[in-house]
């Protein structure tokens, strides 16, 4: 397993790549979504069988944006998709909003009633929070993650980038998190994937290359003024 990268280093790397003009945030999001879907089909080749149903839980940031990409790609491969936005579309960041708008299938708004889990789908994809988790998850979202933690083993669970509620630096759970069978992260693992509660909650960890390696150059600090 390659060494880890911190959240700050990942954001700086992403920023360098985008500022170089070689790639846009939208393209990074598309590559991330493609990587998640590829890892899902490698893990569960039967996903392409008839009548497979997936629920994609999308949060208010770009992790949710990755979720919209995954929802679109899974629908194109024949799965029956229910996409749930846990947030306000008007407040989505631009790249995520672009993928929200591009999603032709209906997007449900999250409410505590949770009709989308009855009947239980074959797979739930957690795109609620990624490396932007800033505080413990509380309220209806915490209740949702808790209820998903209590579902039968037959339900397959996938985390985009990191299980929501797992701190990407410390590996501690902030509020609640859903243990996942598969976690697909980008470029390099974050410390929280490998320490604390990380291994137990991530399940099988897949690291997808999204083309950032050329920008992973050590930054020479400017000489002391
Ligand atoms: N780094 C890369 O190369 C790529 C990252 N991608 C994906 O983008 C997310 C990071 O996106 P960001 O918008 O920064 O953060 P999140 O989506 O994780 O969430 C931020 C969002 O959530 C709110 N928030 C944070 N904590 C809480 C909480 N406890 N309760 C409620 N709301 C909370 C916060 O205010 C923000 O609004 C990364 O993980 C990847 O999945 C790119 O798409 C691909 C390349
Ligand atoms: K997530």
PDB file of N, CA and C in Angstrom, residues 44 46-47 49-55 79-80 116 119-125 152-158 181:
ATOM      1  N   UNK A  44     -17.554  -6.908  -7.341  1.00  0.00           N
ATOM      2  CA  UNK A  44     -18.801  -7.671  -7.484  1.00  0.00           C
ATOM      3  C   UNK A  44     -19.164  -7.766  -8.971  1.00  0.00           C
ATOM      4  N   UNK A  46     -21.138  -9.522 -10.481  1.00  0.00           N
ATOM      5  CA  UNK A  46     -22.569  -9.769 -10.735  1.00  0.00           C
ATOM      6  C   UNK A  46     -23.377  -8.478 -10.744  1.00  0.00           C
ATOM      7  N   UNK A  47     -22.736  -7.348 -10.482  1.00  0.00           N
ATOM      8  CA  UNK A  47     -23.486  -6.074 -10.420  1.00  0.00           C
ATOM      9  C   UNK A  47     -24.202  -5.775 -11.740  1.00  0.00           C
ATOM     10  N   UNK A  49     -25.774  -7.897 -13.435  1.00  0.00           N
ATOM     11  CA  UNK A  49     -26.936  -8.780 -13.650  1.00  0.00           C
ATOM     12  C   UNK A  49     -28.225  -7.964 -13.621  1.00  0.00           C
ATOM     13  N   UNK A  50     -29.277  -8.556 -14.144  1.00  0.00           N
ATOM     14  CA  UNK A  50     -30.561  -7.842 -14.246  1.00  0.00           C
ATOM     15  C   UNK A  50     -31.053  -7.409 -12.872  1.00  0.00           C
ATOM     16  N   UNK A  51     -31.792  -6.324 -12.894  1.00  0.00           N
ATOM     17  CA  UNK A  51     -32.549  -5.874 -11.723  1.00  0.00           C
ATOM     18  C   UNK A  51     -31.707  -5.513 -10.497  1.00  0.00           C
ATOM     19  N   UNK A  52     -30.439  -5.199 -10.704  1.00  0.00           N
ATOM     20  CA  UNK A  52     -29.657  -4.760  -9.535  1.00  0.00           C
ATOM     21  C   UNK A  52     -30.087  -3.339  -9.167  1.00  0.00           C
ATOM     22  N   UNK A  53     -30.329  -3.096  -7.872  1.00  0.00           N
ATOM     23  CA  UNK A  53     -30.773  -1.775  -7.434  1.00  0.00           C
ATOM     24  C   UNK A  53     -29.742  -1.168  -6.500  1.00  0.00           C
ATOM     25  N   UNK A  54     -29.429   0.125  -6.751  1.00  0.00           N
ATOM     26  CA  UNK A  54     -28.442   0.821  -5.926  1.00  0.00           C
ATOM     27  C   UNK A  54     -29.035   2.127  -5.419  1.00  0.00           C
ATOM     28  N   UNK A  55     -28.696   2.483  -4.190  1.00  0.00           N
ATOM     29  CA  UNK A  55     -29.043   3.795  -3.633  1.00  0.00           C
ATOM     30  C   UNK A  55     -27.742   4.565  -3.453  1.00  0.00           C
ATOM     31  N   UNK A  79     -28.084  -0.525 -13.956  1.00  0.00           N
ATOM     32  CA  UNK A  79     -28.613  -0.669 -12.605  1.00  0.00           C
ATOM     33  C   UNK A  79     -29.770   0.307 -12.402  1.00  0.00           C
ATOM     34  N   UNK A  80     -30.693  -0.081 -11.518  1.00  0.00           N
ATOM     35  CA  UNK A  80     -31.805   0.807 -11.154  1.00  0.00           C
ATOM     36  C   UNK A  80     -31.303   1.689 -10.007  1.00  0.00           C
ATOM     37  N   UNK A 116     -36.383   5.257   0.624  1.00  0.00           N
ATOM     38  CA  UNK A 116     -35.514   4.649  -0.395  1.00  0.00           C
ATOM     39  C   UNK A 116     -34.813   3.391   0.127  1.00  0.00           C
ATOM     40  N   UNK A 119     -38.110  -1.356  -0.319  1.00  0.00           N
ATOM     41  CA  UNK A 119     -37.300  -2.501   0.058  1.00  0.00           C
ATOM     42  C   UNK A 119     -35.800  -2.184  -0.023  1.00  0.00           C
ATOM     43  N   UNK A 120     -35.042  -2.961   0.729  1.00  0.00           N
ATOM     44  CA  UNK A 120     -33.591  -2.744   0.786  1.00  0.00           C
ATOM     45  C   UNK A 120     -32.995  -2.927  -0.618  1.00  0.00           C
ATOM     46  N   UNK A 121     -32.111  -2.031  -1.039  1.00  0.00           N
ATOM     47  CA  UNK A 121     -31.460  -2.201  -2.344  1.00  0.00           C
ATOM     48  C   UNK A 121     -30.358  -3.259  -2.262  1.00  0.00           C
ATOM     49  N   UNK A 122     -29.737  -3.541  -3.404  1.00  0.00           N
ATOM     50  CA  UNK A 122     -28.600  -4.485  -3.376  1.00  0.00           C
ATOM     51  C   UNK A 122     -27.348  -3.818  -2.830  1.00  0.00           C
ATOM     52  N   UNK A 123     -27.242  -2.493  -3.072  1.00  0.00           N
ATOM     53  CA  UNK A 123     -25.991  -1.808  -2.703  1.00  0.00           C
ATOM     54  C   UNK A 123     -26.292  -0.358  -2.336  1.00  0.00           C
ATOM     55  N   UNK A 124     -25.610   0.141  -1.344  1.00  0.00           N
ATOM     56  CA  UNK A 124     -25.706   1.554  -0.949  1.00  0.00           C
ATOM     57  C   UNK A 124     -24.325   2.182  -1.134  1.00  0.00           C
ATOM     58  N   UNK A 125     -24.305   3.322  -1.806  1.00  0.00           N
ATOM     59  CA  UNK A 125     -23.043   4.033  -2.022  1.00  0.00           C
ATOM     60  C   UNK A 125     -23.038   5.301  -1.169  1.00  0.00           C
ATOM     61  N   UNK A 152     -28.906  -5.806   7.318  1.00  0.00           N
ATOM     62  CA  UNK A 152     -28.397  -7.170   7.175  1.00  0.00           C
ATOM     63  C   UNK A 152     -27.116  -7.214   6.336  1.00  0.00           C
ATOM     64  N   UNK A 153     -26.335  -8.226   6.597  1.00  0.00           N
ATOM     65  CA  UNK A 153     -25.039  -8.393   5.919  1.00  0.00           C
ATOM     66  C   UNK A 153     -25.184  -8.434   4.396  1.00  0.00           C
ATOM     67  N   UNK A 154     -26.394  -8.807   3.925  1.00  0.00           N
ATOM     68  CA  UNK A 154     -26.535  -8.974   2.462  1.00  0.00           C
ATOM     69  C   UNK A 154     -26.386  -7.628   1.744  1.00  0.00           C
ATOM     70  N   UNK A 155     -26.600  -6.515   2.475  1.00  0.00           N
ATOM     71  CA  UNK A 155     -26.512  -5.208   1.816  1.00  0.00           C
ATOM     72  C   UNK A 155     -25.043  -4.864   1.573  1.00  0.00           C
ATOM     73  N   UNK A 156     -24.707  -4.643   0.331  1.00  0.00           N
ATOM     74  CA  UNK A 156     -23.331  -4.246  -0.008  1.00  0.00           C
ATOM     75  C   UNK A 156     -23.188  -2.743   0.196  1.00  0.00           C
ATOM     76  N   UNK A 157     -22.066  -2.335   0.781  1.00  0.00           N
ATOM     77  CA  UNK A 157     -21.868  -0.908   1.072  1.00  0.00           C
ATOM     78  C   UNK A 157     -20.524  -0.429   0.523  1.00  0.00           C
ATOM     79  N   UNK A 158     -20.573   0.738  -0.115  1.00  0.00           N
ATOM     80  CA  UNK A 158     -19.383   1.319  -0.755  1.00  0.00           C
ATOM     81  C   UNK A 158     -19.201   2.751  -0.265  1.00  0.00           C
ATOM     82  N   UNK A 181     -18.106  -2.285   2.928  1.00  0.00           N
ATOM     83  CA  UNK A 181     -17.411  -3.457   2.379  1.00  0.00           C
ATOM     84  C   UNK A 181     -16.248  -3.012   1.503  1.00  0.00           C
TER      85      UNK A 181
END
